[in-house]
Short mmCIF file of C-alpha atoms and ligand atoms in Angstrom, two decimals:
data_model
loop_
_atom_site.label_atom_id
_atom_site.label_comp_id
_atom_site.label_asym_id
_atom_site.label_seq_id
_atom_site.Cartn_x
_atom_site.Cartn_y
_atom_site.Cartn_z
CA MET A 1 -1.70 105.27 -31.63
CA THR A 2 1.44 103.60 -33.03
CA VAL A 3 3.15 100.87 -31.08
CA VAL A 4 6.83 100.25 -31.86
CA VAL A 5 7.91 96.73 -30.99
CA LEU A 6 11.68 96.04 -30.75
CA GLY A 7 12.34 92.45 -31.43
CA GLY A 8 10.44 89.85 -33.59
CA GLY A 9 10.93 86.82 -31.41
CA LEU A 10 8.17 84.93 -29.56
CA ALA A 11 7.33 87.91 -27.45
CA GLY A 12 7.44 90.61 -30.12
CA VAL A 13 5.57 88.54 -32.61
CA ALA A 14 2.79 87.65 -30.05
CA CYS A 15 2.41 91.35 -29.11
CA ALA A 16 2.23 92.53 -32.83
CA HIS A 17 -0.35 89.78 -33.55
CA LYS A 18 -2.61 90.83 -30.83
CA LEU A 19 -2.41 94.53 -31.62
CA GLY A 20 -2.66 93.77 -35.40
CA ASP A 21 -5.75 91.69 -34.76
CA GLU A 22 -7.35 94.82 -33.30
CA GLY A 23 -6.23 97.00 -36.25
CA VAL A 24 -3.70 99.07 -34.15
CA ASP A 25 -0.74 100.45 -36.12
CA VAL A 26 2.43 98.58 -35.20
CA VAL A 27 5.99 98.89 -36.43
CA LEU A 28 7.93 95.72 -35.61
CA VAL A 29 11.73 96.16 -35.91
CA ASP A 30 14.20 93.28 -35.97
CA ARG A 31 17.75 93.14 -37.25
CA ASN A 32 16.89 89.86 -39.09
CA ASP A 33 14.10 89.65 -41.58
CA TYR A 34 12.88 86.49 -39.88
CA HIS A 35 11.62 85.21 -36.67
CA GLN A 36 13.79 82.33 -35.13
CA PHE A 37 12.52 79.58 -33.09
CA GLN A 38 15.19 78.89 -30.46
CA PRO A 39 13.90 75.60 -29.08
CA LEU A 40 14.88 73.91 -32.36
CA LEU A 41 18.37 75.48 -32.74
CA TYR A 42 20.19 72.32 -31.67
CA GLN A 43 18.39 70.30 -34.23
CA VAL A 44 19.85 72.72 -36.84
CA ALA A 45 23.27 72.48 -35.34
CA THR A 46 23.11 68.74 -35.48
CA SER A 47 21.89 68.62 -39.12
CA GLN A 48 18.51 67.29 -38.18
CA LEU A 49 16.78 70.39 -39.65
CA PRO A 50 17.75 72.90 -42.19
CA ALA A 51 18.09 76.44 -40.70
CA GLU A 52 15.30 77.69 -43.10
CA ASP A 53 12.89 75.42 -41.15
CA ILE A 54 13.08 77.48 -38.03
CA ALA A 55 13.51 80.82 -39.47
CA ARG A 56 10.27 82.31 -40.80
CA PRO A 57 10.26 85.76 -42.53
CA HIS A 58 8.39 88.37 -40.57
CA ARG A 59 6.78 89.57 -43.73
CA THR A 60 5.24 86.24 -44.20
CA ILE A 61 4.03 85.96 -40.66
CA PHE A 62 2.38 89.46 -40.99
CA ARG A 63 1.17 89.10 -44.53
CA ASP A 64 -2.41 89.27 -43.59
CA TYR A 65 -1.95 92.07 -40.99
CA PRO A 66 -2.22 95.29 -42.90
CA SER A 67 -1.69 97.49 -39.78
CA VAL A 68 1.70 95.81 -38.97
CA GLU A 69 4.69 97.18 -40.72
CA VAL A 70 7.95 95.16 -40.55
CA VAL A 71 11.25 97.07 -40.45
CA THR A 72 14.44 95.08 -40.89
CA ALA A 73 17.16 97.08 -39.18
CA HIS A 74 19.60 96.94 -36.33
CA VAL A 75 18.45 99.16 -33.45
CA GLU A 76 21.57 101.11 -32.11
CA GLU A 77 19.86 103.10 -29.43
CA VAL A 78 16.68 103.17 -27.41
CA SER A 79 15.42 106.38 -25.82
CA LEU A 80 12.76 105.40 -23.29
CA ALA A 81 11.86 108.98 -22.36
CA ASP A 82 10.34 109.65 -25.77
CA ARG A 83 9.82 106.05 -26.91
CA THR A 84 12.27 106.35 -29.87
CA LEU A 85 14.52 103.96 -31.61
CA ARG A 86 17.57 105.00 -33.58
CA LEU A 87 18.40 102.56 -36.30
CA ALA A 88 21.77 101.75 -37.79
CA ASP A 89 20.65 103.10 -41.16
CA GLY A 90 20.16 106.53 -39.53
CA ARG A 91 16.36 106.36 -39.39
CA THR A 92 14.45 107.16 -36.17
CA LEU A 93 11.17 105.54 -35.21
CA ALA A 94 8.92 106.86 -32.46
CA GLY A 95 5.57 105.50 -31.07
CA SER A 96 2.94 106.30 -28.53
CA HIS A 97 4.03 103.01 -26.91
CA LEU A 98 7.31 101.19 -27.04
CA VAL A 99 7.50 97.41 -26.36
CA LEU A 100 11.11 96.10 -25.52
CA ALA A 101 11.24 92.45 -26.67
CA ALA A 102 14.83 92.23 -27.76
CA GLY A 103 15.52 88.88 -26.10
CA SER A 104 18.93 87.91 -24.64
CA ARG A 105 22.42 87.17 -25.61
CA PRO A 106 25.15 84.80 -24.47
CA ASN A 107 26.97 85.60 -21.32
CA PHE A 108 30.47 84.17 -20.98
CA PHE A 109 30.95 85.49 -17.52
CA GLY A 110 34.41 86.78 -18.45
CA VAL A 111 35.79 83.21 -19.02
CA PRO A 112 39.09 83.74 -20.98
CA GLY A 113 38.83 82.45 -24.55
CA ALA A 114 35.17 81.57 -24.39
CA ASP A 115 34.03 84.54 -26.58
CA GLU A 116 36.59 83.65 -29.14
CA HIS A 117 36.55 79.83 -29.22
CA ALA A 118 33.21 78.67 -27.87
CA PHE A 119 30.09 78.37 -29.86
CA PRO A 120 27.02 79.87 -28.25
CA LEU A 121 23.60 78.57 -29.34
CA TYR A 122 21.17 81.51 -29.30
CA SER A 123 20.33 82.26 -32.96
CA VAL A 124 19.96 80.50 -36.21
CA ALA A 125 23.34 81.95 -37.33
CA ASP A 126 24.95 80.46 -34.30
CA ALA A 127 23.43 77.04 -35.03
CA GLU A 128 24.65 77.25 -38.63
CA ARG A 129 28.12 78.22 -37.59
CA LEU A 130 28.26 75.23 -35.21
CA ARG A 131 26.95 72.87 -37.93
CA LEU A 132 29.55 74.11 -40.45
CA HIS A 133 32.27 73.80 -37.86
CA LEU A 134 31.29 70.17 -37.05
CA GLN A 135 31.35 69.38 -40.72
CA GLU A 136 34.90 70.72 -40.93
CA GLN A 137 35.89 68.51 -38.04
CA VAL A 138 34.43 65.44 -39.72
CA ARG A 139 36.32 66.22 -42.85
CA ALA A 140 39.55 66.73 -40.87
CA ALA A 141 39.07 63.34 -39.13
CA GLY A 142 38.44 61.76 -42.47
CA SER A 143 41.59 63.18 -43.86
CA GLY A 144 43.70 61.71 -41.10
CA ALA A 145 43.68 64.18 -38.22
CA ALA A 146 45.02 62.36 -35.10
CA GLU A 147 42.40 61.07 -32.67
CA ASP A 148 44.29 62.59 -29.64
CA ASP A 149 44.19 66.06 -31.24
CA GLY A 150 40.66 66.45 -30.02
CA THR A 151 39.39 66.77 -33.66
CA LEU A 152 36.06 65.04 -32.97
CA ASP A 153 35.83 65.81 -29.33
CA VAL A 154 33.24 68.16 -27.94
CA VAL A 155 32.66 69.92 -24.61
CA VAL A 156 29.34 71.36 -23.74
CA VAL A 157 29.31 73.96 -21.05
CA GLY A 158 26.16 74.06 -18.95
CA GLY A 159 23.91 71.41 -17.47
CA GLY A 160 20.57 73.24 -17.91
CA PRO A 161 18.06 72.28 -20.58
CA THR A 162 20.13 73.81 -23.44
CA GLY A 163 23.29 71.96 -22.40
CA VAL A 164 21.59 68.60 -21.75
CA GLU A 165 19.53 68.70 -24.95
CA THR A 166 22.50 69.66 -27.05
CA THR A 167 24.70 66.98 -25.42
CA GLY A 168 22.03 64.34 -26.11
CA ALA A 169 21.64 65.32 -29.71
CA LEU A 170 25.42 65.68 -30.41
CA ALA A 171 26.13 62.29 -28.67
CA GLU A 172 23.60 60.57 -30.98
CA LEU A 173 25.03 62.43 -34.02
CA MET A 174 28.64 61.37 -33.22
CA THR A 175 27.58 57.78 -32.80
CA ALA A 176 25.77 57.99 -36.25
CA TRP A 177 28.92 59.38 -37.79
CA ALA A 178 31.05 56.54 -36.57
CA THR A 179 28.65 53.76 -37.24
CA THR A 180 28.05 54.94 -40.83
CA GLY A 181 31.78 55.23 -41.48
CA LEU A 182 31.56 58.92 -41.93
CA THR A 183 34.25 59.30 -39.29
CA PRO A 184 37.05 56.78 -38.60
CA TYR A 185 36.24 56.71 -34.90
CA ARG A 186 33.84 58.22 -32.41
CA GLY A 187 34.84 61.46 -30.62
CA GLN A 188 34.20 62.02 -26.89
CA ILE A 189 31.74 64.34 -25.68
CA THR A 190 31.73 65.88 -22.13
CA LEU A 191 29.15 68.07 -20.42
CA VAL A 192 30.65 70.33 -17.74
CA ASP A 193 28.69 72.11 -15.12
CA ARG A 194 29.50 73.98 -11.91
CA GLY A 195 26.43 72.57 -10.07
CA ASP A 196 26.01 69.18 -8.48
CA ALA A 197 23.26 68.04 -10.78
CA LEU A 198 21.93 68.26 -14.23
CA LEU A 199 18.65 70.11 -14.97
CA GLY A 200 18.98 71.92 -11.57
CA ALA A 201 15.50 73.43 -11.79
CA PHE A 202 13.88 70.00 -12.05
CA ASN A 203 13.47 67.45 -9.18
CA LYS A 204 15.91 64.87 -8.13
CA LYS A 205 14.38 62.12 -10.27
CA ALA A 206 14.97 64.26 -13.35
CA HIS A 207 18.57 64.77 -12.29
CA ARG A 208 19.19 61.04 -12.20
CA TYR A 209 17.19 60.37 -15.36
CA SER A 210 18.98 62.93 -17.48
CA LEU A 211 22.44 61.69 -16.17
CA GLU A 212 21.43 58.09 -17.07
CA LYS A 213 20.19 59.00 -20.55
CA LEU A 214 23.23 61.07 -21.40
CA SER A 215 25.50 58.30 -20.14
CA GLU A 216 23.69 55.71 -22.12
CA ARG A 217 24.35 57.87 -25.16
CA GLY A 218 28.15 57.83 -24.50
CA ALA A 219 28.42 61.26 -22.95
CA THR A 220 30.54 62.02 -19.95
CA VAL A 221 29.17 64.28 -17.40
CA LYS A 222 31.54 66.31 -15.18
CA LEU A 223 29.73 68.15 -12.32
CA GLU A 224 31.02 70.58 -9.71
CA ALA A 225 33.62 71.65 -12.27
CA GLY A 226 33.84 75.29 -13.45
CA VAL A 227 35.33 76.26 -16.86
CA ALA A 228 38.49 78.43 -16.14
CA ALA A 229 39.46 79.02 -19.82
CA VAL A 230 38.56 77.99 -23.41
CA HIS A 231 41.37 77.35 -25.87
CA VAL A 232 41.26 76.33 -29.48
CA ASP A 233 41.97 72.74 -28.61
CA ARG A 234 41.00 72.29 -24.92
CA VAL A 235 38.91 73.58 -22.01
CA GLU A 236 40.64 74.34 -18.71
CA ILE A 237 38.74 73.29 -15.66
CA ASP A 238 39.07 75.12 -12.31
CA ASP A 239 40.46 72.02 -10.58
CA GLY A 240 43.63 72.27 -12.74
CA THR A 241 42.64 69.65 -15.24
CA SER A 242 41.80 70.14 -18.90
CA ILE A 243 39.68 68.37 -21.54
CA ARG A 244 40.81 68.26 -25.09
CA ALA A 245 38.24 69.31 -27.61
CA ARG A 246 38.15 71.32 -30.83
CA THR A 247 34.42 72.10 -30.38
CA VAL A 248 33.14 73.83 -27.38
CA VAL A 249 29.37 74.64 -27.10
CA TRP A 250 28.42 77.37 -24.72
CA GLY A 251 25.06 76.79 -22.98
CA GLY A 252 26.43 78.34 -19.82
CA GLY A 253 24.51 81.57 -19.46
CA GLU A 254 22.72 84.54 -20.99
CA SER A 255 21.86 88.07 -20.18
CA GLY A 256 19.51 90.76 -21.48
CA SER A 257 20.17 92.18 -24.99
CA ALA A 258 22.73 94.89 -25.37
CA VAL A 259 20.31 97.48 -26.71
CA ALA A 260 17.94 97.24 -23.77
CA GLN A 261 20.86 97.23 -21.25
CA GLY A 262 22.07 100.50 -22.72
CA SER A 263 18.65 102.12 -22.68
CA GLY A 264 18.69 103.50 -19.16
CA ALA A 265 15.92 101.11 -18.14
CA PRO A 266 16.16 99.77 -14.57
CA THR A 267 18.05 96.41 -14.80
CA GLY A 268 18.45 93.58 -12.39
CA ARG A 269 19.43 89.93 -12.50
CA GLY A 270 21.17 88.95 -15.72
CA GLY A 271 21.28 92.58 -16.87
CA ARG A 272 17.61 92.27 -17.77
CA VAL A 273 15.12 95.03 -17.70
CA ASP A 274 13.17 95.00 -14.50
CA ALA A 275 9.48 94.91 -15.52
CA GLN A 276 6.64 95.85 -13.15
CA PRO A 277 3.92 93.32 -12.50
CA ASP A 278 1.83 94.93 -15.43
CA LEU A 279 4.94 94.63 -17.65
CA THR A 280 5.48 98.44 -17.82
CA VAL A 281 8.93 99.89 -17.01
CA GLU A 282 9.01 102.15 -14.02
CA GLY A 283 9.60 105.77 -14.73
CA PHE A 284 8.87 105.53 -18.47
CA PRO A 285 5.20 105.87 -19.31
CA GLY A 286 4.06 103.84 -22.40
CA VAL A 287 7.08 101.54 -22.29
CA TYR A 288 6.79 97.78 -21.72
CA ALA A 289 9.32 95.02 -21.38
CA VAL A 290 8.47 91.38 -22.32
CA GLY A 291 10.09 88.03 -22.92
CA ASP A 292 13.76 87.19 -22.29
CA VAL A 293 14.80 90.82 -22.11
CA ALA A 294 12.89 91.32 -19.03
CA ASN A 295 12.83 90.19 -15.35
CA ILE A 296 9.09 89.56 -15.06
CA PRO A 297 7.82 89.02 -11.58
CA ASP A 298 5.41 86.14 -10.81
CA ALA A 299 2.71 86.50 -8.19
CA ASP A 300 5.29 86.16 -5.40
CA GLY A 301 7.67 88.75 -6.91
CA ALA A 302 10.33 86.14 -8.05
CA ALA A 303 11.36 86.50 -11.70
CA LEU A 304 9.90 84.07 -14.11
CA PRO A 305 12.31 81.94 -16.04
CA GLN A 306 13.46 82.63 -19.68
CA LEU A 307 10.94 80.33 -21.41
CA GLY A 308 9.04 80.49 -24.77
CA SER A 309 5.69 80.36 -22.93
CA VAL A 310 6.62 83.25 -20.67
CA ALA A 311 7.79 85.32 -23.76
CA GLN A 312 4.71 84.48 -25.77
CA GLN A 313 2.23 85.05 -22.92
CA SER A 314 3.91 88.30 -21.76
CA GLY A 315 4.02 89.66 -25.37
CA THR A 316 0.18 89.05 -25.74
CA TRP A 317 -0.38 90.51 -22.24
CA ALA A 318 1.53 93.76 -22.99
CA ALA A 319 -0.63 94.20 -26.12
CA GLU A 320 -3.81 93.68 -24.02
CA ASN A 321 -2.65 96.18 -21.56
CA ILE A 322 -1.91 98.73 -24.38
CA LEU A 323 -5.44 98.09 -25.69
CA ARG A 324 -6.83 98.64 -22.12
CA GLU A 325 -5.00 102.01 -21.99
CA ARG A 326 -6.56 102.82 -25.36
CA HIS A 327 -10.01 102.15 -23.85
CA GLY A 328 -9.24 104.36 -20.87
CA SER A 329 -8.60 101.72 -18.21
CA GLY A 330 -5.25 100.94 -16.56
CA PRO A 331 -2.87 98.07 -17.32
CA THR A 332 -3.34 94.87 -15.24
CA PRO A 333 -0.73 92.58 -13.56
CA PHE A 334 0.49 89.75 -15.83
CA HIS A 335 -0.67 86.24 -14.89
CA TYR A 336 1.53 83.41 -16.20
CA LYS A 337 -0.21 80.26 -17.06
CA ASP A 338 2.52 77.72 -16.17
CA LYS A 339 2.74 74.89 -18.68
CA GLY A 340 5.41 73.05 -16.81
CA ILE A 341 9.10 72.52 -17.56
CA MET A 342 10.51 69.91 -19.88
CA ALA A 343 13.63 68.88 -21.71
CA MET A 344 14.11 66.43 -24.60
CA ILE A 345 17.35 64.47 -24.11
CA GLY A 346 17.27 62.47 -27.29
CA ARG A 347 15.36 59.95 -29.22
CA ASN A 348 12.90 58.28 -26.76
CA ALA A 349 14.26 60.25 -23.87
CA ALA A 350 12.45 63.22 -22.42
CA VAL A 351 11.52 64.46 -19.11
CA ALA A 352 8.75 66.87 -18.02
CA GLU A 353 7.24 68.27 -14.86
CA VAL A 354 3.71 69.34 -15.38
CA GLY A 355 0.62 70.40 -13.38
CA LYS A 356 0.39 72.31 -10.10
CA GLY A 357 2.30 69.65 -8.18
CA ARG A 358 4.99 69.44 -10.85
CA HIS A 359 4.31 65.78 -11.46
CA GLN A 360 7.10 64.17 -13.32
CA VAL A 361 6.61 62.12 -16.46
CA GLU A 362 9.31 60.64 -18.73
CA GLY A 363 9.74 59.04 -22.17
CA PRO A 364 6.89 59.24 -24.70
CA LEU A 365 4.50 61.01 -22.19
CA ALA A 366 7.06 63.76 -21.51
CA PHE A 367 7.67 63.95 -25.25
CA ALA A 368 3.96 64.51 -25.91
CA ALA A 369 3.91 67.31 -23.34
CA TRP A 370 7.01 68.83 -25.06
CA LEU A 371 5.22 68.47 -28.45
CA GLY A 372 2.05 70.17 -27.25
CA VAL A 373 3.85 73.19 -25.67
CA HIS A 374 6.19 73.65 -28.76
CA ALA A 375 3.32 73.36 -31.20
CA SER A 376 1.57 76.05 -29.28
CA LEU A 377 4.69 78.22 -29.39
CA LEU A 378 5.19 77.53 -33.07
CA SER A 379 1.52 78.46 -33.82
CA GLY A 380 2.49 82.21 -33.54
CA ALA A 381 4.55 81.94 -36.70
CA HIS A 382 3.09 79.03 -38.58
CA SER A 383 -0.43 77.85 -39.43
CA ARG A 384 0.74 74.23 -40.24
CA THR A 385 1.72 72.97 -36.79
CA ASP A 386 0.52 69.57 -37.91
CA ALA A 387 3.59 69.39 -40.10
CA PHE A 388 5.73 69.91 -37.05
CA LEU A 389 3.91 67.23 -35.14
CA THR A 390 4.60 64.76 -38.02
CA TRP A 391 8.21 65.63 -38.23
CA ALA A 392 8.72 65.62 -34.50
CA TRP A 393 7.15 62.14 -33.92
CA ASP A 394 9.27 60.79 -36.66
CA TYR A 395 12.38 62.22 -35.10
CA PHE A 396 11.58 61.00 -31.63
CA ASP A 397 10.19 57.59 -32.50
CA ARG A 398 12.51 56.12 -34.90
CA ASP A 399 16.14 55.31 -34.66
CA HIS A 400 16.99 56.66 -38.07
CA ALA A 401 20.17 58.36 -36.88
CA ALA A 402 22.22 56.47 -39.44
CA THR A 403 20.25 57.51 -42.50
CA VAL A 404 19.20 61.03 -41.37
CA GLU A 405 21.97 62.46 -39.20
CA ALA A 406 24.85 61.44 -41.22
CA SER A 407 23.30 62.75 -44.50
CA SER A 408 23.70 66.25 -45.64
CA THR A 409 19.98 66.67 -46.54
CA PRO A 410 17.87 66.44 -43.31
CA LYS A 411 14.29 65.85 -43.52
CA ARG A 412 12.23 69.03 -43.78
CA ILE A 413 9.17 70.06 -41.93
CA ALA A 414 6.44 70.40 -44.58
CA TRP A 415 5.40 74.02 -43.64
CA GLY A 416 3.75 74.44 -47.04
CA ASP A 417 5.40 77.97 -47.45
CA ARG A 418 5.65 79.70 -50.85
CA GLU A 419 8.87 79.69 -52.68
CA THR A 420 9.33 83.37 -51.95
CA ASP A 421 9.09 82.86 -48.17
CA VAL A 422 12.72 82.66 -47.72
CA PRO A 423 14.63 84.08 -44.69
CA HIS A 424 18.00 85.77 -45.44
CA ILE A 425 20.35 84.19 -43.02
CA SER A 426 23.76 85.79 -42.75
CA LEU A 427 26.65 84.29 -40.93
CA ASP A 428 28.83 87.31 -41.35
CA GLU A 429 28.37 88.96 -38.12
CA ARG A 430 29.12 87.25 -34.76
CA PRO A 431 26.77 88.79 -32.28
CA THR A 432 28.00 90.95 -29.44
CA THR A 433 28.30 89.03 -26.27
CA THR A 434 28.45 90.10 -22.69
CA THR A 435 30.33 89.35 -19.50
CA PRO A 436 28.42 91.10 -16.62
CA ARG A 437 26.50 89.71 -13.69
CA GLN A 438 24.63 86.46 -13.35
CA GLY A 439 21.61 85.20 -15.29
CA ASP A 440 22.06 81.62 -16.31
CA ARG A 441 19.82 79.86 -18.61
CA GLY A 442 22.23 77.05 -18.29
CA GLY A 443 20.64 76.31 -15.00
CA ALA A 444 17.20 77.79 -16.00
CA THR A 445 14.18 75.78 -17.10
CA HIS A 446 12.43 75.27 -20.38
CA GLU A 447 9.25 73.85 -21.69
C1 LIG B 501 19.11 76.91 -27.42
C2 LIG B 501 17.81 77.30 -26.71
C3 LIG B 501 16.81 76.39 -26.52
C4 LIG B 501 15.62 76.76 -25.93
N1 LIG B 501 14.59 75.76 -25.69
C5 LIG B 501 13.47 76.22 -25.20
C6 LIG B 501 12.39 75.18 -25.01
O1 LIG B 501 12.57 74.12 -25.36
N2 LIG B 501 11.30 75.58 -24.48
C7 LIG B 501 11.01 76.91 -24.10
O2 LIG B 501 9.95 77.35 -23.66
N3 LIG B 501 12.00 77.82 -24.24
C8 LIG B 501 13.19 77.49 -24.81
N4 LIG B 501 14.12 78.45 -24.83
C9 LIG B 501 13.80 79.80 -24.47
C10 LIG B 501 12.95 80.45 -25.50
O3 LIG B 501 13.52 80.22 -26.78
C11 LIG B 501 13.08 82.01 -25.25
O4 LIG B 501 12.56 82.22 -23.87
C12 LIG B 501 12.27 82.84 -26.23
O5 LIG B 501 12.58 82.50 -27.55
C13 LIG B 501 12.43 84.34 -25.89
O6 LIG B 501 11.66 85.03 -26.87
P1 LIG B 501 11.88 86.65 -26.98
O7 LIG B 501 10.99 87.10 -28.04
O8 LIG B 501 11.88 87.28 -25.62
O9 LIG B 501 13.42 86.77 -27.48
P2 LIG B 501 14.03 86.32 -28.91
O10 LIG B 501 13.36 85.11 -29.46
O11 LIG B 501 15.56 86.20 -28.51
O12 LIG B 501 13.72 87.52 -29.83
C14 LIG B 501 14.44 88.76 -29.67
C15 LIG B 501 14.51 89.39 -31.07
O13 LIG B 501 15.13 90.73 -30.92
C16 LIG B 501 15.95 91.03 -32.02
N5 LIG B 501 16.90 91.99 -31.50
C17 LIG B 501 17.72 91.97 -30.47
N6 LIG B 501 18.44 93.07 -30.42
C18 LIG B 501 18.19 93.85 -31.49
C19 LIG B 501 18.66 95.03 -32.10
N7 LIG B 501 19.63 95.73 -31.44
N8 LIG B 501 18.08 95.46 -33.17
C20 LIG B 501 17.20 94.83 -33.86
N9 LIG B 501 16.73 93.61 -33.38
C21 LIG B 501 17.19 93.15 -32.26
C22 LIG B 501 16.53 89.62 -32.35
O14 LIG B 501 17.08 89.61 -33.67
C23 LIG B 501 15.42 88.67 -32.03
O15 LIG B 501 14.65 88.39 -33.14
C24 LIG B 501 15.38 78.15 -25.51
C25 LIG B 501 16.41 79.03 -25.75
C26 LIG B 501 17.63 78.67 -26.29
C27 LIG B 501 18.67 79.72 -26.46
#
């Protein structure tokens, strides 16, 4: 038995870990030689963490897993009928089982100029690109670029967790730049969303809380406003107005990864692969779809949201089903253990809905819930989650924006890695994006 796993994100790593624990031969393929932790991307974009801190080499993660082979290559084509991957370097990989865990990609919904001018935030490379662009804007403002040119102004598209968290972090960063004198003035930041509330998947109290916290941080929130076009220096809104900004962050939507969409698998909402309740793909024996690339039905048949916990748990479950198959029993339906939904809006501002009744907590309690869930997600790739907890409390608790955020050397997480455990992060290639269908993490939830 050889299991080929396409994608080394939270889902693929969890799957390979479980199978590797049982000594099953696994080939894990990813175009990057590292696993990236998306929930901390905006900390990289806003210079609060170096990119290396959230990108861990796959070979380091699987160092003690002799039955797991890591292949770094772009997968160009998937053949589900014979469970085969064709790699960009010409190789072909085949397995007795194939696990699709290729994640998602930004969806610009065909908005003119968005693909060209907006910054998506889905990968470490995206976060680095945004960070470098922001530094350029700071330099331009320092060299006298006119304030009304939009040099330091930012528009964030999408009022879901990604948009809200990014707006909060950027608003704090922009204030730090101005108060430390790094920029001659503070730019404007505007969050735009089509819906009538922020954090749509949360309850009304959270809608109000997030609006209040973003406003306190100096952000403007424009609701019931669709983005009609993105230009290099402004965003056109569908009510005929426009907002000047030389930085546009796209947190407006995502869809299933290109390679899975082109595989012939049945796809549904967001161009994602429709998984069956046991995570297999109908019509293709031995093929599983897990994490963000899949529409995974819950007990009522509705698709689970694109969340780290769903990805991690479904990856492990697929591995368990493959092990069941090995022992002659059939796969069983996936049961998601709901850990709640949460968003961190900034320092001392977080909101969470936890427990069966979705009880809402705010501030430090919500942050503690966020920490617990994220430490557990990180534990798939790191053994030193205590280092993350130390860094995160320091980040949340102290108002050290002026000393940390304006500096070019953010405080690192003490992962305790070896010097050779270095990811190779390349900014050369801008990922392929997509325009079809709906599937909006902008309005989705996270933990
Ligand atoms: C900005 C942001 C913030 C988030 N915050 C939170 C949060 O706070 N809490 C939470 O629970 N969830 C959060 N999420 C969602 C969560 O990160 C995802 O649900 C989870 O990471 C999905 O894991 P995955 O393994 O399915 O996909 P991914 O982590 O995307 O992994 C897919 C992997 O497949 C590889 N791949 C794709 N195509 C190819 C190809 N053709 N060839 C080779 N390799 C390929 C990619 O390189 C990647 O490594 C956030 C997401 C984003 C974008």
